[in-house]
Short mmCIF file of the C-alpha atoms (twelve columns), coordinates in Angstrom:
data_MODEL
# 
_entry.id   MODEL 
# 
loop_
_atom_site.group_PDB 
_atom_site.id 
_atom_site.type_symbol 
_atom_site.label_atom_id 
_atom_site.label_alt_id 
_atom_site.label_comp_id 
_atom_site.label_asym_id 
_atom_site.label_seq_id 
_atom_site.Cartn_x 
_atom_site.Cartn_y 
_atom_site.Cartn_z 
_atom_site.pdbx_PDB_model_num 
ATOM 1   C CA . MET A 1   88.540  76.300  103.574 1 
ATOM 2   C CA . ALA A 2   86.696  78.184  100.701 1 
ATOM 3   C CA . ASP A 3   87.513  81.614  99.563  1 
ATOM 4   C CA . LEU A 4   85.955  83.643  96.365  1 
ATOM 5   C CA . PHE A 5   87.562  81.375  93.944  1 
ATOM 6   C CA . ASN A 6   85.771  78.334  95.223  1 
ATOM 7   C CA . TYR A 7   82.755  80.255  95.332  1 
ATOM 8   C CA . LEU A 8   83.118  81.210  91.565  1 
ATOM 9   C CA . GLU A 9   83.611  77.546  90.721  1 
ATOM 10  C CA . TRP A 10  80.840  76.440  92.897  1 
ATOM 11  C CA . ARG A 11  78.247  79.400  91.787  1 
ATOM 12  C CA . GLY A 12  79.643  80.660  88.498  1 
ATOM 13  C CA . ASP A 13  77.370  78.601  86.159  1 
ATOM 14  C CA . ILE A 14  74.463  79.328  88.473  1 
ATOM 15  C CA . THR A 15  73.102  82.780  87.109  1 
ATOM 16  C CA . LEU A 16  71.333  85.594  89.174  1 
ATOM 17  C CA . ASP A 17  68.062  84.731  88.007  1 
ATOM 18  C CA . GLN A 18  68.160  81.511  89.383  1 
ATOM 19  C CA . VAL A 19  69.868  82.005  92.850  1 
ATOM 20  C CA . PRO A 20  69.470  85.565  94.080  1 
ATOM 21  C CA . PHE A 21  72.100  87.996  94.944  1 
ATOM 22  C CA . ASN A 22  73.599  87.032  98.279  1 
ATOM 23  C CA . LYS A 23  76.273  88.538  100.752 1 
ATOM 24  C CA . VAL A 24  79.013  86.421  98.951  1 
ATOM 25  C CA . ASP A 25  78.170  88.247  95.722  1 
ATOM 26  C CA . ALA A 26  78.499  91.410  97.756  1 
ATOM 27  C CA . LEU A 27  81.924  90.678  98.924  1 
ATOM 28  C CA . LEU A 28  83.375  89.948  95.534  1 
ATOM 29  C CA . PHE A 29  81.646  93.102  93.920  1 
ATOM 30  C CA . ALA A 30  83.390  95.135  97.132  1 
ATOM 31  C CA . LEU A 31  86.746  93.363  96.156  1 
ATOM 32  C CA . VAL A 32  86.753  93.878  92.238  1 
ATOM 33  C CA . SER A 33  85.987  97.521  92.928  1 
ATOM 34  C CA . TYR A 34  89.618  97.793  94.014  1 
ATOM 35  C CA . ASN A 35  90.749  97.003  90.401  1 
ATOM 36  C CA . ILE A 36  91.960  100.119 88.127  1 
ATOM 37  C CA . PHE A 37  89.158  100.978 85.692  1 
ATOM 38  C CA . ASP A 38  90.643  104.102 84.593  1 
ATOM 39  C CA . ASN A 39  89.532  104.726 81.141  1 
ATOM 40  C CA . LEU A 40  87.996  101.391 80.728  1 
ATOM 41  C CA . VAL A 41  84.671  102.024 82.261  1 
ATOM 42  C CA . PRO A 42  82.473  104.846 81.462  1 
ATOM 43  C CA . SER A 43  82.403  107.775 84.127  1 
ATOM 44  C CA . ASP A 44  78.465  108.622 83.150  1 
ATOM 45  C CA . PHE A 45  75.427  106.322 84.099  1 
ATOM 46  C CA . LYS A 46  74.020  106.229 80.743  1 
ATOM 47  C CA . THR A 47  76.478  104.845 78.666  1 
ATOM 48  C CA . GLN A 48  76.985  101.059 80.169  1 
ATOM 49  C CA . ILE A 49  79.083  98.275  78.790  1 
ATOM 50  C CA . SER A 50  78.986  94.637  79.465  1 
ATOM 51  C CA . MET A 51  81.252  92.908  81.898  1 
ATOM 52  C CA . ASN A 52  82.673  91.046  78.734  1 
ATOM 53  C CA . GLU A 53  83.738  94.163  77.286  1 
ATOM 54  C CA . VAL A 54  85.073  95.545  80.350  1 
ATOM 55  C CA . LEU A 55  87.316  92.719  80.477  1 
ATOM 56  C CA . GLU A 56  88.270  92.566  76.872  1 
ATOM 57  C CA . ARG A 57  89.421  96.419  77.337  1 
ATOM 58  C CA . PHE A 58  90.972  95.257  80.461  1 
ATOM 59  C CA . ARG A 59  93.133  92.492  78.474  1 
ATOM 60  C CA . GLN A 60  94.144  95.139  75.927  1 
ATOM 61  C CA . ALA A 61  95.365  97.866  78.091  1 
ATOM 62  C CA . PRO A 62  99.111  98.665  77.282  1 
ATOM 63  C CA . ASP A 63  99.369  98.975  80.838  1 
ATOM 64  C CA . LEU A 64  97.631  95.744  82.190  1 
ATOM 65  C CA . GLU A 65  100.520 94.693  84.030  1 
ATOM 66  C CA . GLU A 66  100.717 98.019  85.951  1 
ATOM 67  C CA . ARG A 67  96.737  97.894  86.608  1 
ATOM 68  C CA . LYS A 68  97.252  94.871  88.154  1 
ATOM 69  C CA . ASP A 69  99.918  95.353  90.518  1 
ATOM 70  C CA . ILE A 70  97.189  97.583  92.820  1 
ATOM 71  C CA . GLY A 71  99.999  98.000  95.720  1 
ATOM 72  C CA . ALA A 72  101.140 96.724  99.083  1 
ATOM 73  C CA . MET A 73  97.937  96.738  100.884 1 
ATOM 74  C CA . ILE A 74  95.823  95.275  98.333  1 
ATOM 75  C CA . ASN A 75  95.669  91.430  97.330  1 
ATOM 76  C CA . GLU A 76  97.723  90.822  94.228  1 
ATOM 77  C CA . ARG A 77  94.868  88.329  92.882  1 
ATOM 78  C CA . THR A 78  92.223  91.104  92.938  1 
ATOM 79  C CA . TYR A 79  92.101  91.313  89.294  1 
ATOM 80  C CA . ASP A 80  91.851  87.357  88.984  1 
ATOM 81  C CA . VAL A 81  88.914  87.680  90.743  1 
ATOM 82  C CA . PHE A 82  87.523  90.106  88.443  1 
ATOM 83  C CA . GLU A 83  88.385  88.088  85.563  1 
ATOM 84  C CA . GLN A 84  86.799  84.650  86.608  1 
ATOM 85  C CA . ALA A 85  83.541  86.604  87.683  1 
ATOM 86  C CA . ALA A 86  83.597  88.384  84.412  1 
ATOM 87  C CA . ILE A 87  83.715  85.141  82.364  1 
ATOM 88  C CA . SER A 88  81.205  83.188  84.907  1 
ATOM 89  C CA . LEU A 89  77.662  82.732  83.938  1 
ATOM 90  C CA . ARG A 90  76.572  84.320  87.026  1 
ATOM 91  C CA . PHE A 91  78.170  87.626  86.359  1 
ATOM 92  C CA . CYS A 92  78.744  88.159  82.737  1 
ATOM 93  C CA . GLY A 93  75.193  89.557  82.059  1 
ATOM 94  C CA . LEU A 94  75.839  92.258  84.196  1 
ATOM 95  C CA . THR A 95  76.568  95.932  82.775  1 
ATOM 96  C CA . VAL A 96  78.907  98.258  84.319  1 
ATOM 97  C CA . CYS A 97  79.008  102.447 84.171  1 
ATOM 98  C CA . GLY A 98  79.887  105.038 86.484  1 
ATOM 99  C CA . TYR A 99  83.250  104.672 87.102  1 
ATOM 100 C CA . ARG A 100 84.789  107.566 89.007  1 
ATOM 101 C CA . SER A 101 88.285  107.626 90.845  1 
ATOM 102 C CA . ILE A 102 89.615  110.961 92.560  1 
ATOM 103 C CA . ILE A 103 92.976  111.587 94.254  1 
ATOM 104 C CA . ASP A 104 92.916  114.920 95.703  1 
ATOM 105 C CA . LEU A 105 96.364  116.053 97.541  1 
ATOM 106 C CA . GLU A 106 95.242  118.898 98.598  1 
ATOM 107 C CA . LYS A 107 91.925  118.194 99.642  1 
ATOM 108 C CA . VAL A 108 93.077  114.768 101.438 1 
ATOM 109 C CA . GLU A 109 90.670  112.838 99.322  1 
ATOM 110 C CA . GLN A 110 90.786  109.150 97.539  1 
ATOM 111 C CA . PHE A 111 87.557  108.111 96.379  1 
ATOM 112 C CA . ALA A 112 86.385  105.440 93.884  1 
ATOM 113 C CA . ALA A 113 83.286  104.293 93.040  1 
ATOM 114 C CA . ILE A 114 81.663  101.704 90.373  1 
ATOM 115 C CA . THR A 115 78.066  100.761 89.300  1 
ATOM 116 C CA . PHE A 116 76.596  97.205  88.225  1 
ATOM 117 C CA . ILE A 117 73.016  96.962  86.652  1 
ATOM 118 C CA . TYR A 118 71.424  93.785  86.500  1 
ATOM 119 C CA . ASN A 119 67.538  92.990  86.058  1 
ATOM 120 C CA . ASN A 120 66.851  96.622  87.338  1 
ATOM 121 C CA . ILE A 121 68.666  96.914  90.082  1 
ATOM 122 C CA . ASN A 122 72.064  99.119  90.572  1 
ATOM 123 C CA . TYR A 123 74.909  97.849  92.594  1 
ATOM 124 C CA . ILE A 124 76.759  101.017 93.584  1 
ATOM 125 C CA . VAL A 125 80.325  99.882  95.035  1 
ATOM 126 C CA . TYR A 126 82.490  102.296 96.713  1 
ATOM 127 C CA . ARG A 127 85.866  101.163 97.181  1 
ATOM 128 C CA . GLY A 128 87.815  100.877 100.271 1 
ATOM 129 C CA . THR A 129 91.211  102.751 101.296 1 
ATOM 130 C CA . ASP A 130 93.717  102.117 98.259  1 
ATOM 131 C CA . ASP A 131 97.611  102.067 98.750  1 
ATOM 132 C CA . THR A 132 97.896  105.553 98.913  1 
ATOM 133 C CA . VAL A 133 98.919  107.628 101.633 1 
ATOM 134 C CA . VAL A 134 96.795  110.149 101.086 1 
ATOM 135 C CA . GLY A 135 93.906  107.453 101.216 1 
ATOM 136 C CA . TRP A 136 95.053  106.545 104.653 1 
ATOM 137 C CA . LYS A 137 95.481  110.326 105.854 1 
ATOM 138 C CA . GLU A 138 91.692  110.781 104.890 1 
ATOM 139 C CA . ASP A 139 90.805  107.850 106.813 1 
ATOM 140 C CA . PHE A 140 92.722  109.094 109.815 1 
ATOM 141 C CA . ASN A 141 90.372  112.384 109.210 1 
ATOM 142 C CA . ILE A 142 87.205  110.770 110.110 1 
ATOM 143 C CA . SER A 143 88.335  111.331 114.031 1 
ATOM 144 C CA . TYR A 144 87.863  115.360 114.057 1 
ATOM 145 C CA . LEU A 145 86.019  115.975 110.718 1 
ATOM 146 C CA . PRO A 146 82.344  116.187 110.746 1 
ATOM 147 C CA . GLN A 147 82.631  114.856 106.889 1 
ATOM 148 C CA . ILE A 148 85.344  113.799 104.921 1 
ATOM 149 C CA . PRO A 149 85.451  114.747 101.140 1 
ATOM 150 C CA . SER A 150 84.597  110.913 100.005 1 
ATOM 151 C CA . GLN A 151 81.901  110.964 101.914 1 
ATOM 152 C CA . SER A 152 80.482  114.053 100.345 1 
ATOM 153 C CA . ASP A 153 81.246  112.549 97.093  1 
ATOM 154 C CA . ALA A 154 79.492  109.202 98.068  1 
ATOM 155 C CA . ILE A 155 76.390  111.005 98.640  1 
ATOM 156 C CA . LYS A 156 76.847  112.841 95.497  1 
ATOM 157 C CA . TYR A 157 77.834  109.765 93.642  1 
ATOM 158 C CA . PHE A 158 74.490  108.280 94.533  1 
ATOM 159 C CA . GLU A 159 72.073  111.400 94.175  1 
ATOM 160 C CA . GLU A 160 73.734  111.424 90.714  1 
ATOM 161 C CA . ALA A 161 73.005  107.837 89.843  1 
ATOM 162 C CA . ALA A 162 69.309  107.872 91.291  1 
ATOM 163 C CA . SER A 163 68.717  110.942 88.883  1 
ATOM 164 C CA . VAL A 164 69.599  108.816 85.862  1 
ATOM 165 C CA . LEU A 165 69.105  105.066 86.459  1 
ATOM 166 C CA . LYS A 166 65.740  103.431 87.117  1 
ATOM 167 C CA . GLY A 167 64.961  100.777 89.670  1 
ATOM 168 C CA . LYS A 168 66.208  99.801  93.504  1 
ATOM 169 C CA . PHE A 169 69.717  100.496 94.714  1 
ATOM 170 C CA . VAL A 170 72.043  97.975  96.556  1 
ATOM 171 C CA . LEU A 171 74.999  100.092 98.261  1 
ATOM 172 C CA . ILE A 172 78.200  97.881  98.868  1 
ATOM 173 C CA . GLY A 173 81.715  98.557  100.478 1 
ATOM 174 C CA . HIS A 174 84.476  97.227  102.081 1 
ATOM 175 C CA . SER A 175 86.835  98.987  104.623 1 
ATOM 176 C CA . LYS A 176 86.138  102.815 104.232 1 
ATOM 177 C CA . GLY A 177 83.817  101.902 101.510 1 
ATOM 178 C CA . GLY A 178 81.598  100.284 103.895 1 
ATOM 179 C CA . ASN A 179 81.732  103.779 105.844 1 
ATOM 180 C CA . LEU A 180 80.581  105.521 102.797 1 
ATOM 181 C CA . VAL A 181 77.732  102.949 102.284 1 
ATOM 182 C CA . VAL A 182 76.214  103.871 106.062 1 
ATOM 183 C CA . ASN A 183 77.156  107.439 105.736 1 
ATOM 184 C CA . THR A 184 75.284  107.886 102.433 1 
ATOM 185 C CA . ALA A 185 72.208  105.680 103.456 1 
ATOM 186 C CA . VAL A 186 71.934  108.050 106.271 1 
ATOM 187 C CA . SER A 187 72.789  111.202 105.015 1 
ATOM 188 C CA . CYS A 188 71.211  111.414 101.391 1 
ATOM 189 C CA . LYS A 189 67.395  112.692 101.321 1 
ATOM 190 C CA . SER A 190 64.356  110.803 102.355 1 
ATOM 191 C CA . LYS A 191 63.410  110.285 98.754  1 
ATOM 192 C CA . LEU A 192 66.471  108.614 98.089  1 
ATOM 193 C CA . GLN A 193 66.483  106.073 101.070 1 
ATOM 194 C CA . LYS A 194 63.057  104.791 99.665  1 
ATOM 195 C CA . LYS A 195 65.196  103.571 96.761  1 
ATOM 196 C CA . ILE A 196 67.314  101.618 98.835  1 
ATOM 197 C CA . HIS A 197 67.220  97.830  98.675  1 
ATOM 198 C CA . GLN A 198 70.051  96.550  100.568 1 
ATOM 199 C CA . LEU A 199 73.390  98.045  102.115 1 
ATOM 200 C CA . TYR A 200 76.152  96.212  102.802 1 
ATOM 201 C CA . ASN A 201 79.255  96.976  105.335 1 
ATOM 202 C CA . PHE A 202 82.319  94.851  105.128 1 
ATOM 203 C CA . ASP A 203 84.465  95.695  108.008 1 
ATOM 204 C CA . GLY A 204 84.159  99.331  107.560 1 
ATOM 205 C CA . PRO A 205 84.900  101.964 110.079 1 
ATOM 206 C CA . GLY A 206 82.105  103.198 112.490 1 
ATOM 207 C CA . PHE A 207 80.881  106.227 113.737 1 
ATOM 208 C CA . SER A 208 79.863  108.132 116.913 1 
ATOM 209 C CA . LYS A 209 77.121  106.415 119.524 1 
ATOM 210 C CA . GLU A 210 74.749  109.397 118.853 1 
ATOM 211 C CA . PHE A 211 75.166  108.198 114.615 1 
ATOM 212 C CA . TYR A 212 73.285  105.152 115.686 1 
ATOM 213 C CA . ILE A 213 70.170  106.935 117.344 1 
ATOM 214 C CA . LYS A 214 69.140  109.278 114.485 1 
ATOM 215 C CA . LYS A 215 65.934  108.881 112.767 1 
ATOM 216 C CA . GLU A 216 67.985  108.795 109.578 1 
ATOM 217 C CA . TYR A 217 69.646  105.499 110.853 1 
ATOM 218 C CA . LEU A 218 66.555  103.835 112.214 1 
ATOM 219 C CA . ASN A 219 64.922  104.271 109.123 1 
ATOM 220 C CA . ILE A 220 67.955  102.369 107.093 1 
ATOM 221 C CA . GLN A 221 69.018  99.904  109.518 1 
ATOM 222 C CA . ASP A 222 66.875  96.879  108.607 1 
ATOM 223 C CA . ARG A 223 68.256  97.107  105.300 1 
ATOM 224 C CA . LEU A 224 71.806  97.234  106.557 1 
ATOM 225 C CA . TYR A 225 74.085  94.022  106.661 1 
ATOM 226 C CA . SER A 226 77.289  94.562  108.398 1 
ATOM 227 C CA . PHE A 227 79.975  91.710  108.544 1 
ATOM 228 C CA . TYR A 228 83.442  91.704  110.367 1 
ATOM 229 C CA . PRO A 229 86.578  89.462  110.376 1 
ATOM 230 C CA . GLY A 230 87.274  87.656  113.683 1 
ATOM 231 C CA . PHE A 231 90.514  89.886  113.916 1 
ATOM 232 C CA . SER A 232 88.985  93.238  113.202 1 
ATOM 233 C CA . ILE A 233 90.625  96.342  113.258 1 
ATOM 234 C CA . VAL A 234 89.498  98.800  110.918 1 
ATOM 235 C CA . GLY A 235 85.747  97.960  111.470 1 
ATOM 236 C CA . MET A 236 86.699  98.716  115.349 1 
ATOM 237 C CA . ILE A 237 87.551  102.079 114.663 1 
ATOM 238 C CA . PHE A 238 84.690  104.046 116.359 1 
ATOM 239 C CA . ASN A 239 81.205  102.013 116.900 1 
ATOM 240 C CA . HIS A 240 79.846  99.787  114.967 1 
ATOM 241 C CA . PRO A 241 76.067  98.821  114.322 1 
ATOM 242 C CA . GLN A 242 74.639  96.288  116.806 1 
ATOM 243 C CA . ASN A 243 73.499  94.014  114.209 1 
ATOM 244 C CA . PHE A 244 76.592  92.396  112.535 1 
ATOM 245 C CA . GLU A 245 78.015  88.582  111.671 1 
ATOM 246 C CA . ILE A 246 81.325  87.854  112.422 1 
ATOM 247 C CA . VAL A 247 83.383  85.698  109.541 1 
ATOM 248 C CA . HIS A 248 85.767  83.114  109.788 1 
ATOM 249 C CA . CYS A 249 89.331  84.169  108.039 1 
ATOM 250 C CA . ASP A 250 92.313  81.993  107.207 1 
ATOM 251 C CA . GLY A 251 94.559  85.433  107.336 1 
ATOM 252 C CA . PHE A 252 96.992  86.127  110.270 1 
ATOM 253 C CA . ALA A 253 95.832  89.002  112.231 1 
ATOM 254 C CA . ILE A 254 95.084  92.514  110.040 1 
ATOM 255 C CA . ASN A 255 95.444  90.642  106.845 1 
ATOM 256 C CA . GLN A 256 91.752  88.925  107.806 1 
ATOM 257 C CA . HIS A 257 90.834  92.622  106.648 1 
ATOM 258 C CA . ASP A 258 91.462  91.118  102.761 1 
ATOM 259 C CA . PRO A 259 88.302  89.638  101.573 1 
ATOM 260 C CA . LEU A 260 90.056  86.801  100.010 1 
ATOM 261 C CA . THR A 261 90.679  85.314  103.631 1 
ATOM 262 C CA . TRP A 262 87.192  85.545  104.196 1 
ATOM 263 C CA . GLN A 263 85.667  81.846  104.492 1 
ATOM 264 C CA . ILE A 264 82.502  81.115  102.254 1 
ATOM 265 C CA . LYS A 265 79.845  77.926  102.567 1 
ATOM 266 C CA . GLY A 266 77.578  77.873  99.685  1 
ATOM 267 C CA . GLY A 267 75.961  81.263  99.419  1 
ATOM 268 C CA . ASP A 268 77.020  82.458  103.016 1 
ATOM 269 C CA . PHE A 269 80.217  82.731  105.343 1 
ATOM 270 C CA . GLU A 270 81.957  80.510  107.760 1 
ATOM 271 C CA . HIS A 271 81.218  82.496  110.894 1 
ATOM 272 C CA . GLU A 272 82.825  83.029  114.470 1 
ATOM 273 C CA . LYS A 273 81.295  83.274  117.891 1 
ATOM 274 C CA . ASP A 274 83.134  86.439  119.071 1 
ATOM 275 C CA . PHE A 275 85.956  88.779  118.033 1 
ATOM 276 C CA . THR A 276 89.555  87.817  119.067 1 
ATOM 277 C CA . SER A 277 91.073  89.441  122.270 1 
ATOM 278 C CA . GLU A 278 93.381  91.376  120.172 1 
ATOM 279 C CA . SER A 279 90.660  92.976  118.487 1 
ATOM 280 C CA . LYS A 280 88.859  93.565  121.731 1 
ATOM 281 C CA . PHE A 281 91.728  94.972  123.310 1 
ATOM 282 C CA . PHE A 282 91.914  97.350  120.061 1 
ATOM 283 C CA . TYR A 283 88.648  98.285  120.239 1 
ATOM 284 C CA . ARG A 284 88.563  99.490  124.050 1 
ATOM 285 C CA . THR A 285 92.048  101.001 123.679 1 
ATOM 286 C CA . PHE A 286 91.790  102.889 120.653 1 
ATOM 287 C CA . ASN A 287 88.425  104.344 121.145 1 
ATOM 288 C CA . ASP A 288 88.899  105.032 125.204 1 
ATOM 289 C CA . TRP A 289 92.360  106.899 124.048 1 
ATOM 290 C CA . VAL A 290 90.133  109.034 121.207 1 
ATOM 291 C CA . SER A 291 87.363  109.868 123.334 1 
ATOM 292 C CA . ILE A 292 89.576  111.785 125.760 1 
ATOM 293 C CA . ILE A 293 91.099  114.176 123.145 1 
ATOM 294 C CA . ASP A 294 89.353  116.974 121.966 1 
ATOM 295 C CA . SER A 295 89.103  117.297 117.962 1 
ATOM 296 C CA . GLU A 296 91.434  120.218 118.037 1 
ATOM 297 C CA . LYS A 297 93.985  118.053 119.428 1 
ATOM 298 C CA . ARG A 298 93.242  115.099 117.003 1 
ATOM 299 C CA . GLU A 299 93.313  117.392 114.174 1 
ATOM 300 C CA . LYS A 300 97.009  118.379 115.200 1 
ATOM 301 C CA . LEU A 301 98.175  114.473 116.142 1 
ATOM 302 C CA . VAL A 302 96.856  113.397 112.524 1 
ATOM 303 C CA . ASN A 303 98.474  116.209 110.447 1 
ATOM 304 C CA . ALA A 304 101.827 115.650 112.490 1 
ATOM 305 C CA . LEU A 305 101.885 112.201 112.006 1 
ATOM 306 C CA . PHE A 306 101.236 112.207 108.284 1 
ATOM 307 C CA . GLY A 307 103.449 114.881 108.147 1 
ATOM 308 C CA . ILE A 308 106.220 112.621 109.060 1 
ATOM 309 C CA . ILE A 309 105.079 110.132 106.751 1 
ATOM 310 C CA . GLU A 310 104.546 112.298 103.971 1 
ATOM 311 C CA . ALA A 311 108.060 113.778 104.409 1 
ATOM 312 C CA . SER A 312 109.325 110.535 103.297 1 
ATOM 313 C CA . GLU A 313 108.127 112.062 99.797  1 
ATOM 314 C CA . TYR A 314 106.668 108.950 98.674  1 
ATOM 315 C CA . LYS A 315 103.156 108.705 98.066  1 
ATOM 316 C CA . THR A 316 102.121 105.015 98.243  1 
ATOM 317 C CA . ASN A 317 102.646 101.599 100.901 1 
ATOM 318 C CA . LYS A 318 104.286 99.881  97.731  1 
ATOM 319 C CA . GLU A 319 106.763 102.554 97.585  1 
ATOM 320 C CA . LEU A 320 107.740 103.077 101.271 1 
ATOM 321 C CA . VAL A 321 108.223 99.386  100.931 1 
ATOM 322 C CA . LYS A 322 110.746 99.479  98.038  1 
ATOM 323 C CA . ASN A 323 112.508 102.466 99.568  1 
ATOM 324 C CA . ARG A 324 112.284 101.559 103.017 1 
ATOM 325 C CA . LEU A 325 115.873 103.156 103.785 1 
ATOM 326 C CA . LYS A 326 115.434 106.444 102.357 1 
ATOM 327 C CA . ALA A 327 112.070 106.645 103.359 1 
ATOM 328 C CA . SER A 328 112.966 105.806 107.291 1 
ATOM 329 C CA . ALA A 329 115.678 108.390 107.409 1 
ATOM 330 C CA . ARG A 330 113.661 111.252 106.101 1 
ATOM 331 C CA . MET A 331 110.579 110.335 108.699 1 
ATOM 332 C CA . ILE A 332 113.419 110.132 111.697 1 
ATOM 333 C CA . ASP A 333 114.394 113.410 110.308 1 
ATOM 334 C CA . ALA A 334 110.801 114.709 110.562 1 
ATOM 335 C CA . PHE A 335 109.780 113.200 113.934 1 
ATOM 336 C CA . ALA A 336 112.787 114.754 115.648 1 
ATOM 337 C CA . LYS A 337 111.590 118.226 115.126 1 
ATOM 338 C CA . GLN A 338 108.380 117.773 116.403 1 
ATOM 339 C CA . ASP A 339 107.771 119.196 120.202 1 
ATOM 340 C CA . LYS A 340 107.832 117.008 123.209 1 
ATOM 341 C CA . GLN A 341 104.065 116.852 123.489 1 
ATOM 342 C CA . THR A 342 103.474 116.051 119.976 1 
ATOM 343 C CA . LYS A 343 106.397 113.246 119.901 1 
ATOM 344 C CA . SER A 344 104.602 111.479 123.169 1 
ATOM 345 C CA . GLU A 345 101.105 111.500 121.787 1 
ATOM 346 C CA . ILE A 346 102.412 110.341 118.326 1 
ATOM 347 C CA . HIS A 347 103.969 107.445 120.455 1 
ATOM 348 C CA . LYS A 348 100.788 106.645 122.156 1 
ATOM 349 C CA . MET A 349 98.742  106.150 118.726 1 
ATOM 350 C CA . VAL A 350 101.031 104.255 117.179 1 
ATOM 351 C CA . ARG A 351 101.948 102.077 119.838 1 
ATOM 352 C CA . ILE A 352 98.150  101.292 119.847 1 
ATOM 353 C CA . LEU A 353 98.238  100.096 116.500 1 
ATOM 354 C CA . HIS A 354 101.341 98.701  116.836 1 
ATOM 355 C CA . GLN A 355 100.347 96.244  119.651 1 
ATOM 356 C CA . THR A 356 97.631  94.884  116.800 1 
ATOM 357 C CA . VAL A 357 98.712  95.298  113.491 1 
ATOM 358 C CA . LYS A 358 102.499 94.740  114.051 1 
ATOM 359 C CA . ASP A 359 104.391 95.649  111.027 1 
ATOM 360 C CA . SER A 360 101.430 95.000  108.451 1 
ATOM 361 C CA . ILE A 361 101.162 98.415  107.516 1 
ATOM 362 C CA . PRO A 362 104.231 100.049 105.995 1 
ATOM 363 C CA . MET A 363 103.942 103.480 106.402 1 
ATOM 364 C CA . LEU A 364 103.640 102.807 110.308 1 
ATOM 365 C CA . SER A 365 105.907 100.055 110.595 1 
ATOM 366 C CA . LEU A 366 108.608 102.787 109.401 1 
ATOM 367 C CA . ILE A 367 108.099 104.724 112.535 1 
ATOM 368 C CA . ASN A 368 110.074 103.677 115.291 1 
ATOM 369 C CA . VAL A 369 108.224 103.780 118.586 1 
ATOM 370 C CA . ASN A 370 110.404 102.739 120.943 1 
ATOM 371 C CA . LYS A 371 112.984 105.877 120.571 1 
# 
């Protein structure tokens, strides 16, 4: 069994000139994007610094330990992957720019992106959902909004990058970041589509069936590479592309969403022949349930569910875990104030999630669906 650390041992001394960028490199970039680069990487695209300099700034940061503690939902070794990559021969020659990070409670948005550059190829990486409650709420808002704020900002980010940077573009994202990759490629102007060399979607939520017959999607589908773990939940939300690879992972259940559980062989992944029965069950049950509820009702349910979670007064999964008793008491009180029909629908929503993700997501595990 081999993971990204093993990959860096095998390929770390082989340059991108010797062995070109591949799908495993893309997964590594997707994971690295979860690191907190605030005030370390320039936010514009003209000011570019080396990977070595980014690492040195990271190491010298007075809040290094806080930066490394990304939260309950992100692998604690994410910084270690970045550190090993930055000192490797394969990635030390990259330059970095365009780091943006937005947390907007009012707009309900969690968005972050960073750009790596090598040999006239620009690798834009959209961060997936982080540890924040607002980030998770934005994900649920996909169920009724035609476009969530992070999708709009992802398009703007690509447009700005393309107005400054020359060469081809590779768009990469894990989890919600994968959704942003696909949506950006389909929603951007046709002249920008032509600049896209490749698209990498790692277990990102999907779209409606109609999305995949759009002319704009058909224009980019041959450049899109989608990957899902055998036990996929996030990637089973809505419909996914027809062409994809199923990756063998050593994580249990929903933990297979973690890129560090994805198994690697050389410059490729170890594969599974099919999704697990639990993943298929979730795909059928969740999407069937969503399909019979109109968008107005979905909006009401999402707002009610997150109104309960937000009643805890904690803003991250990490805080919810640390203050479980206080959070539970406040959430139970907020749940009790909902009307009978809303309670019933919240029960259905959370039960579907509990049957597959169990207690892996703190903000959901604190909602007792048996009451």
